[in-house]
Tab-separated table of N, CA and C in Angstrom:
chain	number	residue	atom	x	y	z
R	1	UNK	N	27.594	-10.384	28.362
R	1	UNK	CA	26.795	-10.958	27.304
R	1	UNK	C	27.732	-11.570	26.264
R	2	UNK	N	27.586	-12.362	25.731
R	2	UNK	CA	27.908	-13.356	24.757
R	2	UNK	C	27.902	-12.985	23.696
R	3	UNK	N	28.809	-13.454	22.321
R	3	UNK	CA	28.561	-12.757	21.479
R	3	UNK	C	28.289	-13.536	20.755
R	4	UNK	N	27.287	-14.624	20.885
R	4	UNK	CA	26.367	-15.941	20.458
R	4	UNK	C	25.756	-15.239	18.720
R	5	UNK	N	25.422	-15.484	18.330
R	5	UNK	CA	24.418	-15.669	16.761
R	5	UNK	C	23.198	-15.938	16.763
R	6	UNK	N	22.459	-15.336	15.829
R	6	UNK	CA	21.061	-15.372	16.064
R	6	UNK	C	20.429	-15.730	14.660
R	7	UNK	N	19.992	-16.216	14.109
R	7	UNK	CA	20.061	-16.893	12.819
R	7	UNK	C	18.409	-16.107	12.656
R	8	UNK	N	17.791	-15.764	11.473
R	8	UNK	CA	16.474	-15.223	11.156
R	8	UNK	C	15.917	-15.773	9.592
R	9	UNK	N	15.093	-16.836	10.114
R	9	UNK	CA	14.898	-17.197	8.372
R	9	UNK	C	14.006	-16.831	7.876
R	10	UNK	N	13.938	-16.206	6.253
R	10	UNK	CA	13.200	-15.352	6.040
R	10	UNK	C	12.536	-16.092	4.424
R	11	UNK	N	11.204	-16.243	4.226
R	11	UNK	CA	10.502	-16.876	2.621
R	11	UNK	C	11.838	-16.548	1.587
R	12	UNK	N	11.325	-16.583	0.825
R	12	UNK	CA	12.418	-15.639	-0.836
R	12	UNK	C	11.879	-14.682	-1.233
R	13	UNK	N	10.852	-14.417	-0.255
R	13	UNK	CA	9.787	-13.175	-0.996
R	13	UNK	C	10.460	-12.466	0.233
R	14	UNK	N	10.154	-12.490	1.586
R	14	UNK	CA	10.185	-11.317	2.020
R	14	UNK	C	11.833	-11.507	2.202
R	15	UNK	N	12.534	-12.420	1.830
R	15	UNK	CA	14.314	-11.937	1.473
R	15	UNK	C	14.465	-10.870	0.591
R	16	UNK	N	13.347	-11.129	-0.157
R	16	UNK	CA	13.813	-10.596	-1.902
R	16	UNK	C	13.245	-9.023	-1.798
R	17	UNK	N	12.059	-8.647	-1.184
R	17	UNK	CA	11.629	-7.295	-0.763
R	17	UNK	C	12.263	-7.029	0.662
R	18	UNK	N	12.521	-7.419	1.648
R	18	UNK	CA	13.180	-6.993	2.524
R	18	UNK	C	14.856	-6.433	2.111
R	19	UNK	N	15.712	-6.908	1.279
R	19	UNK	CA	16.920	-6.940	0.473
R	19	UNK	C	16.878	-5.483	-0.074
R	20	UNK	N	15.436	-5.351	-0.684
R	20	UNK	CA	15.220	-3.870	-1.699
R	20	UNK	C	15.082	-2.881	-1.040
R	21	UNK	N	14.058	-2.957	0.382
R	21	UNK	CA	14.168	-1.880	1.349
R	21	UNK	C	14.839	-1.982	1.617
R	22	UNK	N	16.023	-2.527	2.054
R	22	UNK	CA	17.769	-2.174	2.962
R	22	UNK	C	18.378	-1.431	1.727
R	23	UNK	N	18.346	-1.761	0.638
R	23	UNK	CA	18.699	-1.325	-0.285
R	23	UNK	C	18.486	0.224	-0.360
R	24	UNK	N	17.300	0.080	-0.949
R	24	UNK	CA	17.054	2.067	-0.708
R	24	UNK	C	17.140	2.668	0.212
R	25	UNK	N	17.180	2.135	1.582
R	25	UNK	CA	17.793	2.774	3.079
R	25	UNK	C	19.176	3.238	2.769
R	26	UNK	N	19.891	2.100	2.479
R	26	UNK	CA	21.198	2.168	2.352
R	26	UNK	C	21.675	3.806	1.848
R	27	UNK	N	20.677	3.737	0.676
R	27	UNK	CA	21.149	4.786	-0.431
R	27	UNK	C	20.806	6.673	-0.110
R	28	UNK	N	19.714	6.321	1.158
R	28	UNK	CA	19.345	7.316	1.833
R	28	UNK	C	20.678	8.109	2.471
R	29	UNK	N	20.245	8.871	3.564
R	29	UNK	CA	21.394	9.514	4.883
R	29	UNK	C	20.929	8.339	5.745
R	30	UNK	N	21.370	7.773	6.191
R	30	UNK	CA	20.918	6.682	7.360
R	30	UNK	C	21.065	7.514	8.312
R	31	UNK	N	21.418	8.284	8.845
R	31	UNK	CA	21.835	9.251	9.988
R	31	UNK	C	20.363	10.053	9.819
R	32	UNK	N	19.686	10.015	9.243
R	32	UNK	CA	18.577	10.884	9.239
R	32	UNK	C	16.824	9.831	9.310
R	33	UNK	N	17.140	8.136	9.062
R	33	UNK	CA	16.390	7.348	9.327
R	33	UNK	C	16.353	6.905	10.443
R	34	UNK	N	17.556	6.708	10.758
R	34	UNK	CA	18.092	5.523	11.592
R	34	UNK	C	18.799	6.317	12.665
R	35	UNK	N	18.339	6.792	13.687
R	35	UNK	CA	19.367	7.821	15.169
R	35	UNK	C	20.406	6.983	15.863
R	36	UNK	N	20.137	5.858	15.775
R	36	UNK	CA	21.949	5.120	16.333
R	36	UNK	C	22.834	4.551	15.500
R	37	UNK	N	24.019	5.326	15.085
R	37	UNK	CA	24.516	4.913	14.540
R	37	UNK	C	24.823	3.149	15.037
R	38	UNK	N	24.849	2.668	16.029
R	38	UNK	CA	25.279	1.659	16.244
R	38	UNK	C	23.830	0.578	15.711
R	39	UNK	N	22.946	0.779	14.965
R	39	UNK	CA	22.616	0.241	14.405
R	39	UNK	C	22.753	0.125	12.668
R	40	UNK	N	24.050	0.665	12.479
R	40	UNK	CA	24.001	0.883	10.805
R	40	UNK	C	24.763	-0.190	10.609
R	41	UNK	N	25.589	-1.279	11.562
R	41	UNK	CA	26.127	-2.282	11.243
R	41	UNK	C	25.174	-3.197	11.219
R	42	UNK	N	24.798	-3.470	11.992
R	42	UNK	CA	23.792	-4.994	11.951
R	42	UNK	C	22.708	-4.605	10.607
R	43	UNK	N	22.582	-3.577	9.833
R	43	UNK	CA	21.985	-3.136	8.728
R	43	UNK	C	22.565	-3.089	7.417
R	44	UNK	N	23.720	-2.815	7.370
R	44	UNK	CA	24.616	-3.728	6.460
R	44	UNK	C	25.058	-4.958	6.724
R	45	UNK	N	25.277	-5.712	7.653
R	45	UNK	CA	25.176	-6.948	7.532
R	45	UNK	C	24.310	-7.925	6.848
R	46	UNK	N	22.888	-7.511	7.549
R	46	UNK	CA	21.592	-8.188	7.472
R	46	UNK	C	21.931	-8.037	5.252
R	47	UNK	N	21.846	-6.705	5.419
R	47	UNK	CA	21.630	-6.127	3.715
R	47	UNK	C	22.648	-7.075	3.053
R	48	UNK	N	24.221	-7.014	3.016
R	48	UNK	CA	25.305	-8.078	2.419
R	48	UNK	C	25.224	-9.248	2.151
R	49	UNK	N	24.434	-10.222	3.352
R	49	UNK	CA	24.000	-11.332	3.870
R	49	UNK	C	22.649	-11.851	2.467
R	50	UNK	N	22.014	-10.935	2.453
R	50	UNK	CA	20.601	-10.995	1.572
R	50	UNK	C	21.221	-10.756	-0.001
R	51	UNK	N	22.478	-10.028	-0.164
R	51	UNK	CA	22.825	-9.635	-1.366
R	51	UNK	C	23.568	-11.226	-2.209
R	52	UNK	N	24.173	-11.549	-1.470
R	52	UNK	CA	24.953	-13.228	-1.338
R	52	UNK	C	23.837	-13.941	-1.685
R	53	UNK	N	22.940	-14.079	-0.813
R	53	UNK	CA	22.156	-14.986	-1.177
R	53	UNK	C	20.501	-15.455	-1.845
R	54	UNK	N	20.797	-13.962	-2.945
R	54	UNK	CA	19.827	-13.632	-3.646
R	54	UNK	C	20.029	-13.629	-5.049
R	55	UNK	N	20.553	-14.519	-5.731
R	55	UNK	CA	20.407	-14.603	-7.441
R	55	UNK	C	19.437	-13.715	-7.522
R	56	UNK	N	18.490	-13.718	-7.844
R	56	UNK	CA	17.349	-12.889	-8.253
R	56	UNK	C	17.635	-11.131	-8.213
R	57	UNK	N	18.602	-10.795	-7.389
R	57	UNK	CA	19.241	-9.287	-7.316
R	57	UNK	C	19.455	-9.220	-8.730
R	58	UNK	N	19.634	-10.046	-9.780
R	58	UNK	CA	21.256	-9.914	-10.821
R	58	UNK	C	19.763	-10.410	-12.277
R	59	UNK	N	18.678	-10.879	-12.086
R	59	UNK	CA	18.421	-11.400	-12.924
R	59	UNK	C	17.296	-10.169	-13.964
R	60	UNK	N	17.231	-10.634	-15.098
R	60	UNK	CA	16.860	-9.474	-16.201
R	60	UNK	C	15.413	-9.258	-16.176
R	61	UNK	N	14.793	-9.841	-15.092
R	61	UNK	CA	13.189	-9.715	-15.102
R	61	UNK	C	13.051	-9.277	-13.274
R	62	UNK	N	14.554	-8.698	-12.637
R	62	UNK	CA	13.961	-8.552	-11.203
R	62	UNK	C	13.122	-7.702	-10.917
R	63	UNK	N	12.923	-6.721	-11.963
R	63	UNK	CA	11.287	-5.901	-11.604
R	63	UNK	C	10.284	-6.559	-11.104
R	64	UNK	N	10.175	-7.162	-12.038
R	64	UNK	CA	8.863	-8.504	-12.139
R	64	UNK	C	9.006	-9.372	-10.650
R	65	UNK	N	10.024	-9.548	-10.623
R	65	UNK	CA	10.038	-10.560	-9.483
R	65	UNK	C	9.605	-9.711	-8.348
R	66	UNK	N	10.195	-8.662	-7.977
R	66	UNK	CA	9.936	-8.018	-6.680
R	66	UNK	C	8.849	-7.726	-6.728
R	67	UNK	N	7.905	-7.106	-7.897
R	67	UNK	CA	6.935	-6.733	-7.647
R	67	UNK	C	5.854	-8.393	-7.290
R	68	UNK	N	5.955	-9.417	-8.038
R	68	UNK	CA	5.470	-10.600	-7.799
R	68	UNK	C	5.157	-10.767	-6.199
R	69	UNK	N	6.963	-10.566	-5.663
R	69	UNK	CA	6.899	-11.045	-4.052
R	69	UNK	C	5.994	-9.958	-3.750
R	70	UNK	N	5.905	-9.211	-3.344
R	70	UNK	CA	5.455	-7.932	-3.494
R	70	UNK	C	4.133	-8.079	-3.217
R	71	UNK	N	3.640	-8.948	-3.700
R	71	UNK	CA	1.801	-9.060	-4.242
R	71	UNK	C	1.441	-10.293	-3.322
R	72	UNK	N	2.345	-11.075	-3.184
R	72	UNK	CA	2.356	-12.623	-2.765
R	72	UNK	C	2.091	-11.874	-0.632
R	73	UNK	N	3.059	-11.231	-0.410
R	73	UNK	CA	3.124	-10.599	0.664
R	73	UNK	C	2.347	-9.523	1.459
R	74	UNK	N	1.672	-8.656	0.420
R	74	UNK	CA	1.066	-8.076	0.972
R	74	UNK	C	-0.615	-8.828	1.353
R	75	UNK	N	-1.223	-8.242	2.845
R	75	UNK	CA	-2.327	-9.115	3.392
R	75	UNK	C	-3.630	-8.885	2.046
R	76	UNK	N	-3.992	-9.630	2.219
R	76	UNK	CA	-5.923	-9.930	1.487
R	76	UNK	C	-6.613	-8.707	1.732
R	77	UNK	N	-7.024	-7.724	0.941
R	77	UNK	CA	-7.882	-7.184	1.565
R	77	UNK	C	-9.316	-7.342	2.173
């Protein structure tokens, strides 16, 4: 197998809440979420990747924002 690239494009909403759950995973035991370790790389990647390219991590209203995406994302009831 190849060690080809797989590119995943994701709104700014579910970057911006997907970013926050890796986030609090992160901060967990991952060994107690997550049973292969050989998935804790491609999970910091994905997470680093989203951290780069998320201004909104750094900005003084990101409560607001996440919870915004947050609302935008979840289905209609």
């Amino acid at each position: 197998m190849s060690d080809s690239q797989v590119t995943i494009k994701l709104t700014s909403d579910e970057a911006l809440v997907l970013s926050h759950w890796l986030e609090r995973l992160q901060m967990t035991d991952l060994s107690r979420v997550v049973d292969d370790p050989a998935v804790w790389a491609p999970i910091h990647r994905i997470a680093g990747t989203l951290d780069k390219a998320l201004p909104e991590l750094f900005a003084p209203d990101y409560d607001q924002r996440l919870e915004a995406a947050r609302q935008r994302l979840r289905p209609e009831d």
